[in-house]
Tab-separated table of C-alpha atoms and ligand atoms in Angstrom:
chain	number	residue	atom	x	y	z
A	105	MET	CA	81.317	97.127	121.140
A	106	ASN	CA	81.017	93.612	122.593
A	107	LYS	CA	80.524	90.747	120.160
A	108	GLN	CA	77.076	89.284	119.999
A	109	ILE	CA	76.526	85.551	119.837
A	110	LEU	CA	73.345	83.740	118.833
A	111	ILE	CA	72.731	80.523	120.847
A	112	VAL	CA	70.295	78.182	119.048
A	113	GLU	CA	69.304	75.603	121.628
A	114	ASP	CA	65.918	74.138	122.544
A	115	GLU	CA	67.036	72.719	125.897
A	116	ASN	CA	66.633	75.409	128.508
A	117	ASP	CA	69.498	74.256	130.818
A	118	CYS	CA	71.931	74.026	127.920
A	119	ALA	CA	71.028	77.443	126.607
A	120	GLU	CA	71.382	78.969	130.079
A	121	LEU	CA	74.791	77.325	130.701
A	122	LEU	CA	76.132	78.583	127.332
A	123	ARG	CA	74.614	82.096	128.067
A	124	TYR	CA	76.308	82.191	131.534
A	125	HIS	CA	79.783	81.284	130.181
A	126	LEU	CA	79.630	83.501	127.161
A	127	GLN	CA	78.562	86.513	129.271
A	128	LYS	CA	81.360	85.792	131.760
A	129	GLU	CA	83.646	86.307	128.712
A	130	ASN	CA	81.897	89.574	127.956
A	131	TYR	CA	80.027	88.477	124.935
A	132	GLN	CA	76.466	89.563	124.472
A	133	THR	CA	73.900	86.734	123.787
A	134	VAL	CA	70.705	86.188	121.977
A	135	VAL	CA	68.863	82.919	122.426
A	136	ALA	CA	66.654	81.223	119.837
A	137	ARG	CA	64.582	78.054	120.867
A	138	ASN	CA	63.978	76.671	117.359
A	139	GLY	CA	65.093	77.050	113.755
A	140	GLU	CA	62.516	79.648	112.835
A	141	GLU	CA	63.528	81.892	115.738
A	142	ALA	CA	67.208	81.442	114.665
A	143	ILE	CA	66.558	82.546	111.085
A	144	ASP	CA	64.537	85.654	112.382
A	145	ALA	CA	67.303	86.482	114.871
A	146	VAL	CA	69.972	86.584	112.137
A	147	GLN	CA	67.825	89.053	110.201
A	148	CYS	CA	66.954	91.281	113.206
A	149	HIS	CA	70.173	91.409	115.267
A	150	LYS	CA	73.678	92.429	114.481
A	151	LEU	CA	75.321	89.106	115.173
A	152	ASP	CA	78.999	88.012	115.108
A	153	ALA	CA	78.673	84.217	115.507
A	154	VAL	CA	76.162	81.365	115.917
A	155	LEU	CA	76.258	78.349	118.146
A	156	LEU	CA	73.875	75.989	116.540
A	157	ASP	CA	72.365	72.817	117.996
A	158	VAL	CA	71.517	70.238	115.476
A	159	MET	CA	68.652	68.407	117.139
A	160	LEU	CA	65.989	71.096	117.106
A	161	PRO	CA	62.192	70.582	116.771
A	162	GLU	CA	60.748	70.926	113.217
A	163	LEU	CA	63.549	72.730	111.353
A	164	SER	CA	66.763	70.833	112.109
A	165	GLY	CA	70.118	72.570	112.682
A	166	TRP	CA	71.282	71.200	109.264
A	167	GLU	CA	68.424	73.010	107.552
A	168	VAL	CA	69.001	76.200	109.505
A	169	CYS	CA	72.657	76.094	108.558
A	170	ARG	CA	71.798	75.716	104.825
A	171	ILE	CA	69.200	78.536	104.915
A	172	LEU	CA	71.592	80.958	106.781
A	173	ARG	CA	74.330	80.276	104.228
A	174	GLU	CA	71.978	81.221	101.362
A	175	SER	CA	70.954	84.498	103.135
A	176	SER	CA	72.933	87.707	102.719
A	177	LYS	CA	73.249	88.246	106.481
A	178	GLY	CA	74.079	84.653	107.358
A	179	LYS	CA	76.446	83.779	104.542
A	180	SER	CA	79.666	84.905	106.295
A	181	LEU	CA	78.616	84.453	109.965
A	182	PRO	CA	80.869	81.954	111.869
A	183	ILE	CA	78.684	78.920	112.631
A	184	ILE	CA	79.748	76.339	115.205
A	185	MET	CA	77.478	73.287	115.289
A	186	LEU	CA	76.788	71.603	118.664
A	187	THR	CA	75.399	68.113	118.660
A	188	ALA	CA	75.053	64.846	120.476
A	189	LEU	CA	75.801	63.116	117.137
A	190	SER	CA	79.542	62.527	117.116
A	191	ASP	CA	79.896	60.169	114.229
A	192	GLU	CA	81.979	61.137	111.266
A	193	GLU	CA	79.060	61.243	108.870
A	194	SER	CA	77.292	63.902	110.985
A	195	ARG	CA	80.458	66.021	111.298
A	196	VAL	CA	81.066	65.853	107.585
A	197	LYS	CA	77.408	66.770	106.905
A	198	GLY	CA	77.551	69.807	109.119
A	199	LEU	CA	80.744	71.040	107.583
A	200	SER	CA	79.627	70.446	104.024
A	201	LEU	CA	76.462	72.478	104.671
A	202	GLY	CA	78.682	75.419	105.523
A	203	ALA	CA	79.337	75.219	109.229
A	204	ASP	CA	82.747	76.487	110.192
A	205	ASP	CA	83.239	74.130	113.099
A	206	TYR	CA	81.792	71.267	114.955
A	207	LEU	CA	81.633	70.230	118.635
A	208	ALA	CA	80.168	66.959	119.903
A	209	LYS	CA	78.175	66.947	123.149
A	210	PRO	CA	79.280	66.728	125.851
A	211	TYR	CA	81.795	69.428	125.001
A	212	SER	CA	84.351	71.140	127.060
A	213	MET	CA	83.278	74.707	127.781
A	214	LYS	CA	86.947	75.782	127.632
A	215	GLU	CA	87.254	74.262	124.041
A	216	LEU	CA	84.023	75.904	122.957
A	217	LEU	CA	85.112	79.335	124.233
A	218	LEU	CA	88.437	78.874	122.413
A	219	LYS	CA	86.711	77.982	119.129
A	220	VAL	CA	84.424	81.016	119.442
A	221	ARG	CA	87.417	83.336	120.093
A	222	LYS	CA	89.313	81.749	117.062
A	223	HIS	CA	86.405	82.249	114.644
A	224	LEU	CA	85.679	85.814	115.883
A	225	ASP	CA	89.329	86.766	115.416
A	226	ARG	CA	89.394	85.275	111.915
A	227	GLN	CA	86.130	87.082	111.040
A	228	ASP	CA	87.694	90.443	112.225
A	229	ALA	CA	90.670	89.891	110.019
A	230	VAL	CA	88.444	89.114	107.017
A	231	ARG	CA	86.357	92.185	107.704
A	232	GLN	CA	89.411	94.428	107.806
A	233	CYS	CA	90.613	92.956	104.532
A	234	THR	CA	87.292	93.588	102.951
A	235	ALA	CA	87.031	97.193	104.216
A	236	ARG	CA	90.613	97.894	102.935
A	237	ALA	CA	89.876	96.343	99.606
A	238	GLN	CA	86.713	98.510	99.314
A	239	GLU	CA	88.664	101.658	100.220
A	240	GLN	CA	91.378	100.733	97.672
A	241	ASP	CA	88.846	100.143	94.997
A	242	THR	CA	87.097	103.529	95.755
A	243	ALA	CA	90.466	105.363	95.498
A	244	LEU	CA	91.344	103.606	92.308
A	245	GLN	CA	87.957	104.325	90.701
A	246	TYR	CA	88.424	107.992	91.713
A	247	MET	CA	91.849	108.171	90.082
A	248	ILE	CA	90.645	106.430	86.939
A	249	HIS	CA	87.676	108.830	86.774
A	250	GLU	CA	89.909	111.954	87.259
A	251	MET	CA	92.359	110.665	84.661
A	252	ARG	CA	89.557	109.948	82.164
A	253	ASN	CA	88.237	113.459	82.610
A	254	ALA	CA	91.584	114.987	82.080
A	255	MET	CA	92.186	112.920	78.943
A	256	THR	CA	88.695	114.020	77.597
A	257	VAL	CA	89.572	117.656	78.170
A	258	ILE	CA	93.084	117.286	76.505
A	259	GLY	CA	91.719	115.232	73.620
A	260	GLY	CA	88.608	117.368	73.051
A	261	TYR	CA	90.291	120.769	73.176
A	262	SER	CA	93.389	119.782	71.163
A	263	SER	CA	91.297	118.398	68.316
A	264	VAL	CA	89.316	121.714	68.208
A	265	ALA	CA	92.571	123.733	68.437
A	266	LEU	CA	94.011	121.822	65.578
A	267	LYS	CA	91.385	123.208	63.293
A	268	LYS	CA	91.762	126.898	64.330
A	269	ALA	CA	93.911	129.553	63.028
A	270	ASP	CA	94.717	130.786	66.522
A	271	PRO	CA	94.687	127.786	68.868
A	272	ARG	CA	96.099	129.559	71.907
A	273	ILE	CA	92.786	130.168	73.599
A	274	TYR	CA	92.269	126.437	73.813
A	275	LEU	CA	95.542	125.865	75.552
A	276	LYS	CA	94.567	126.820	79.162
A	277	PRO	CA	92.138	123.921	79.763
A	278	ILE	CA	94.617	121.566	78.068
A	279	HIS	CA	97.443	122.851	80.334
A	280	THR	CA	95.317	122.446	83.517
A	281	ALA	CA	94.151	118.968	82.640
A	282	ALA	CA	97.633	117.822	81.713
A	283	ALA	CA	98.955	119.218	85.101
A	284	HIS	CA	96.171	117.369	86.905
A	285	ALA	CA	96.945	114.140	85.076
A	286	GLU	CA	100.633	114.466	85.814
A	287	SER	CA	99.825	115.037	89.536
A	288	LEU	CA	97.769	111.958	89.682
A	289	LEU	CA	100.454	109.898	88.056
A	290	ASN	CA	103.109	111.360	90.416
A	291	ASP	CA	100.899	110.565	93.409
A	292	ALA	CA	100.480	106.934	92.203
A	293	SER	CA	104.130	106.297	91.327
A	294	LEU	CA	105.610	107.941	94.514
A	295	LEU	CA	103.117	106.171	96.711
A	296	SER	CA	103.872	102.695	95.279
A	297	ARG	CA	107.606	103.332	95.526
A	298	LEU	CA	107.486	104.310	99.198
A	299	GLU	CA	104.946	101.719	100.189
A	300	SER	CA	107.012	98.957	98.741
A	301	GLY	CA	109.944	100.083	100.947
A	302	GLY	CA	111.824	102.103	98.314
A	303	SER	CA	113.556	105.439	98.960
A	304	LEU	CA	113.777	108.631	96.959
A	305	PRO	CA	117.068	109.932	95.608
A	306	LEU	CA	117.719	113.454	97.055
A	307	GLU	CA	119.055	116.434	95.168
A	308	THR	CA	119.649	120.084	95.925
A	309	VAL	CA	116.775	122.342	94.887
A	310	ASP	CA	116.102	126.043	95.209
A	311	ILE	CA	112.934	126.288	97.188
A	312	VAL	CA	111.979	129.709	95.705
A	313	ASP	CA	112.217	128.368	92.122
A	314	MET	CA	110.194	125.313	93.077
A	315	VAL	CA	107.446	127.257	94.771
A	316	ARG	CA	107.205	129.895	91.968
A	317	ASP	CA	107.075	127.169	89.412
A	318	VAL	CA	104.149	125.306	91.084
A	319	VAL	CA	102.236	128.508	91.859
A	320	ASP	CA	102.639	129.597	88.195
A	321	THR	CA	101.098	126.297	87.043
A	322	PHE	CA	98.179	126.975	89.340
A	323	HIS	CA	97.831	130.584	88.071
A	324	ASP	CA	98.194	129.587	84.371
A	325	GLY	CA	95.410	127.045	84.603
A	326	THR	CA	91.701	127.778	84.492
A	327	ASN	CA	91.072	129.487	87.822
A	328	LYS	CA	87.323	128.993	87.975
A	329	LYS	CA	86.972	129.966	91.649
A	330	ARG	CA	89.073	133.137	91.050
A	331	GLN	CA	91.310	132.368	94.023
A	332	GLU	CA	94.543	134.160	94.529
A	333	ILE	CA	97.763	132.643	95.820
A	334	VAL	CA	99.990	135.141	97.658
A	335	ILE	CA	103.639	134.366	98.292
A	336	MET	CA	105.014	136.069	101.419
A	337	ASN	CA	108.617	136.950	102.603
A	338	PHE	CA	110.569	134.692	100.360
A	339	ARG	CA	114.327	134.427	100.489
A	340	PRO	CA	116.337	132.138	98.198
A	341	CYS	CA	117.383	128.927	100.002
A	342	ARG	CA	118.573	125.611	98.827
A	343	ILE	CA	116.953	122.469	100.216
A	344	ARG	CA	117.876	118.763	100.038
A	345	VAL	CA	114.824	116.975	98.622
A	346	ASN	CA	113.562	114.837	95.831
A	347	ARG	CA	112.404	117.355	93.263
A	348	THR	CA	109.256	115.472	92.107
A	349	ALA	CA	108.271	114.573	95.635
A	350	ALA	CA	108.741	118.169	97.060
A	351	ARG	CA	106.819	119.556	94.130
A	352	GLN	CA	104.004	116.966	94.710
A	353	VAL	CA	103.848	117.914	98.378
A	354	LEU	CA	103.161	121.589	97.422
A	355	VAL	CA	100.775	120.609	94.563
A	356	ASN	CA	98.724	118.468	96.985
A	357	LEU	CA	98.593	121.094	99.761
A	358	LEU	CA	97.723	123.882	97.256
A	359	SER	CA	95.031	121.748	95.559
A	360	ASN	CA	93.503	121.083	98.886
A	361	ALA	CA	93.640	124.781	99.947
A	362	LYS	CA	91.805	125.557	96.772
A	363	LYS	CA	89.357	122.654	96.848
A	364	TYR	CA	88.234	123.306	100.440
A	365	SER	CA	87.978	127.152	100.084
A	366	SER	CA	85.274	129.172	98.453
A	367	GLN	CA	85.168	131.515	95.470
A	368	SER	CA	87.535	134.503	95.470
A	369	SER	CA	89.288	133.385	98.666
A	370	ARG	CA	93.008	133.841	99.212
A	371	ILE	CA	95.698	131.383	99.859
A	372	TRP	CA	99.070	132.419	101.464
A	373	ILE	CA	102.351	130.670	101.270
A	374	TYR	CA	104.693	131.735	104.151
A	375	PHE	CA	108.398	130.996	104.219
A	376	ASP	CA	110.315	130.527	107.520
A	377	GLU	CA	113.961	129.851	107.805
A	378	HIS	CA	115.472	128.000	110.787
A	379	PRO	CA	119.096	126.947	111.435
A	380	GLU	CA	118.653	123.485	109.784
A	381	THR	CA	115.317	123.568	108.068
A	382	VAL	CA	113.075	125.758	105.992
A	383	SER	CA	109.357	125.586	106.527
A	384	LEU	CA	106.558	126.504	104.153
A	385	SER	CA	103.094	127.228	105.537
A	386	ILE	CA	100.032	127.075	103.194
A	387	LYS	CA	97.301	129.010	104.804
A	388	ASP	CA	93.652	129.128	103.503
A	389	GLU	CA	90.387	130.718	104.375
A	390	GLY	CA	88.498	127.596	103.720
A	391	CYS	CA	86.016	125.416	105.645
A	392	GLY	CA	88.595	124.272	108.295
A	393	ILE	CA	88.784	120.832	109.853
A	394	PRO	CA	87.123	119.675	113.141
A	395	GLN	CA	89.711	119.625	115.988
A	396	ASP	CA	89.004	116.002	116.817
A	397	GLU	CA	89.825	114.949	113.314
A	398	LEU	CA	93.124	116.710	112.885
A	399	THR	CA	95.203	113.761	113.955
A	400	ARG	CA	93.322	111.459	111.521
A	401	ILE	CA	93.498	113.427	108.252
A	402	PHE	CA	96.988	111.940	107.392
A	403	ARG	CA	95.659	108.366	107.464
A	404	LYS	CA	95.211	106.524	104.242
A	405	TYR	CA	91.706	107.070	102.728
A	406	TYR	CA	90.533	109.219	105.650
A	407	ARG	CA	88.184	112.104	104.703
A	408	ALA	CA	86.956	114.490	107.448
A	409	GLN	CA	83.229	115.031	108.090
A	410	GLY	CA	81.623	117.363	105.612
A	411	SER	CA	84.075	116.581	102.847
A	412	GLU	CA	81.558	114.472	100.875
A	413	ARG	CA	80.556	117.432	98.730
A	414	VAL	CA	84.122	117.792	97.481
A	415	LYS	CA	85.693	115.262	95.120
A	416	GLY	CA	88.521	113.199	96.708
A	417	ALA	CA	89.962	109.859	97.655
A	418	GLY	CA	91.540	110.643	101.007
A	419	LEU	CA	95.054	109.906	99.616
A	420	GLY	CA	96.582	113.379	99.195
A	421	LEU	CA	97.622	114.118	102.783
A	422	TYR	CA	98.638	110.444	103.373
A	423	ILE	CA	101.036	110.791	100.425
A	424	VAL	CA	102.273	114.176	101.540
A	425	HIS	CA	103.031	112.763	105.049
A	426	LEU	CA	104.881	109.841	103.486
A	427	LEU	CA	106.952	112.052	101.169
A	428	VAL	CA	107.801	114.628	103.771
A	429	LYS	CA	108.881	111.906	106.161
A	430	SER	CA	111.039	110.105	103.521
A	431	MET	CA	112.922	113.416	102.940
A	432	GLY	CA	113.629	113.948	106.687
A	433	GLY	CA	111.011	116.717	107.126
A	434	LYS	CA	107.882	117.162	109.172
A	435	ILE	CA	104.286	118.307	108.529
A	436	THR	CA	101.873	119.845	111.104
A	437	VAL	CA	98.426	121.404	110.829
A	438	THR	CA	96.310	123.930	112.714
A	439	SER	CA	92.740	124.607	111.784
A	440	GLU	CA	89.678	126.375	112.900
A	441	GLN	CA	86.287	125.278	111.463
A	442	GLY	CA	84.707	127.956	109.336
A	443	ALA	CA	87.865	130.111	109.415
A	444	GLY	CA	90.634	128.110	107.570
A	445	SER	CA	93.576	125.810	107.850
A	446	THR	CA	97.418	126.113	107.870
A	447	PHE	CA	99.563	123.215	106.825
A	448	THR	CA	103.276	123.665	107.641
A	449	VAL	CA	105.894	121.455	106.089
A	450	SER	CA	109.508	121.575	106.829
A	451	PHE	CA	112.450	120.571	104.535
A	452	VAL	CA	116.105	119.996	105.393
A	453	LYS	CA	118.456	122.780	104.181
A	454	ALA	CA	121.137	121.626	101.761
A	455	ASP	CA	124.031	122.885	103.916
A	456	ALA	CA	122.555	121.153	106.965
A	457	ALA	CA	122.141	117.909	105.035
A	458	SER	CA	125.854	117.935	103.855
A	459	HIS	CA	126.928	117.763	107.527
A	460	ASP	CA	124.486	114.903	108.307
A	461	PRO	CA	125.322	111.502	106.975
A	462	ALA	CA	121.517	110.571	107.130
A	463	GLY	CA	120.898	113.300	104.684
A	464	ALA	CA	123.358	111.927	102.106
A	465	PRO	CA	122.050	111.215	98.619
A	466	ALA	CA	120.373	107.811	98.268
B	1923	ADP	P1	90.915	114.259	99.795
B	1923	ADP	O1	90.986	115.753	99.690
B	1923	ADP	O2	91.050	113.604	98.503
B	1923	ADP	O3	89.728	113.845	100.572
B	1923	ADP	P2	93.277	114.382	101.422
B	1923	ADP	O4	94.124	113.210	101.986
B	1923	ADP	O5	94.061	115.377	100.631
B	1923	ADP	O6	92.116	113.723	100.688
B	1923	ADP	O7	92.702	115.099	102.786
B	1923	ADP	C1	92.090	114.318	103.722
B	1923	ADP	C2	90.931	115.131	104.355
B	1923	ADP	O8	91.516	116.234	105.106
B	1923	ADP	C3	90.001	115.726	103.335
B	1923	ADP	O9	88.978	114.812	102.946
B	1923	ADP	C4	89.485	116.976	104.168
B	1923	ADP	O10	88.358	116.484	104.988
B	1923	ADP	C5	90.665	117.356	104.967
B	1923	ADP	N1	91.373	118.488	104.376
B	1923	ADP	C6	92.578	118.500	103.801
B	1923	ADP	N2	93.026	119.622	103.432
B	1923	ADP	C7	92.068	120.518	103.900
B	1923	ADP	C8	91.937	121.982	103.828
B	1923	ADP	N3	92.870	122.749	103.294
B	1923	ADP	N4	90.838	122.449	104.380
B	1923	ADP	C9	89.829	121.711	104.876
B	1923	ADP	N5	89.976	120.360	104.942
B	1923	ADP	C10	91.005	119.704	104.452
């Protein structure tokens, strides 16, 4: 959407000239003829910057600037003051009241437009940083909350178990919570390693052993939704991966398949062997993903519409994508809303990697 600029100017001709040049640059404009109108306009419109004349009737531009800086909507708006007063004292006064820039009349329209562009670009950068920081904070809060829940379960059930003659019945929730905590920590440590430019050491792993091991953890835990994981057409095959990362890929995809599917549904894991790679497809009967969001779900913090009811931070698939790529593999998804999703991930076979120098251990 085009940026919207508030022109605060009591002189008709000046206001019209500014409006004409700003609109020529594709900005939308709102004009206020005095200080009161300017303050109202900031409350009522979604503005991106203010051009503020100082010499206004009644409320001066200085006053307007001060009031805007104290209001929630005006405190971070770029304000450029325009005035016939060009002395140093006026400039300093404008800037100390919170204006971002200052132009003395008569000003060059070219210079004014450049200043507007510069302040809008800076504001965009600040908005992006703020949005990113908020997303990071939400994700961090989610992880802390999940970790705390897991520790509460582990601590609570283990202290009860210690007092019982047969503590085995208390082990299931402890086991599930510990696996969840481990998964959160793996996500966090693998993510920080890859995002800071690090690589993952590769080793040869039997894909069948790895899949069975992960599926057993899911079956051993509390299966409140009574979902079943079915492994199809498996044949032993050795792949060249980082064991923790490959495991985490599977854990994240299976957790999502469970999270986004209903009670008693089934999840299938298919195995497909190609000359150089092996692919695993995790297919569920869950809510599915809207087609127009399929390319976005691997972005950091992205959550598809309708996911609000399910707990999450929008990090799982982003991490899966990073991990798979770092091991030379690929991930794809197909989905139908209301019918389910299939995530297919490919890993490089160990014998293919030994012929390829790029697949050599890190
Ligand atoms: P989270 O599950 O924490 O939101 P993810 O990065 O794992 O984050 O997934 C991103 C989004 O992709 C989810 O919010 C959800 O909308 C969608 N999604 C992922 N896996 C599935 C699935 N198996 N079924 C339906 N939607 C899914």
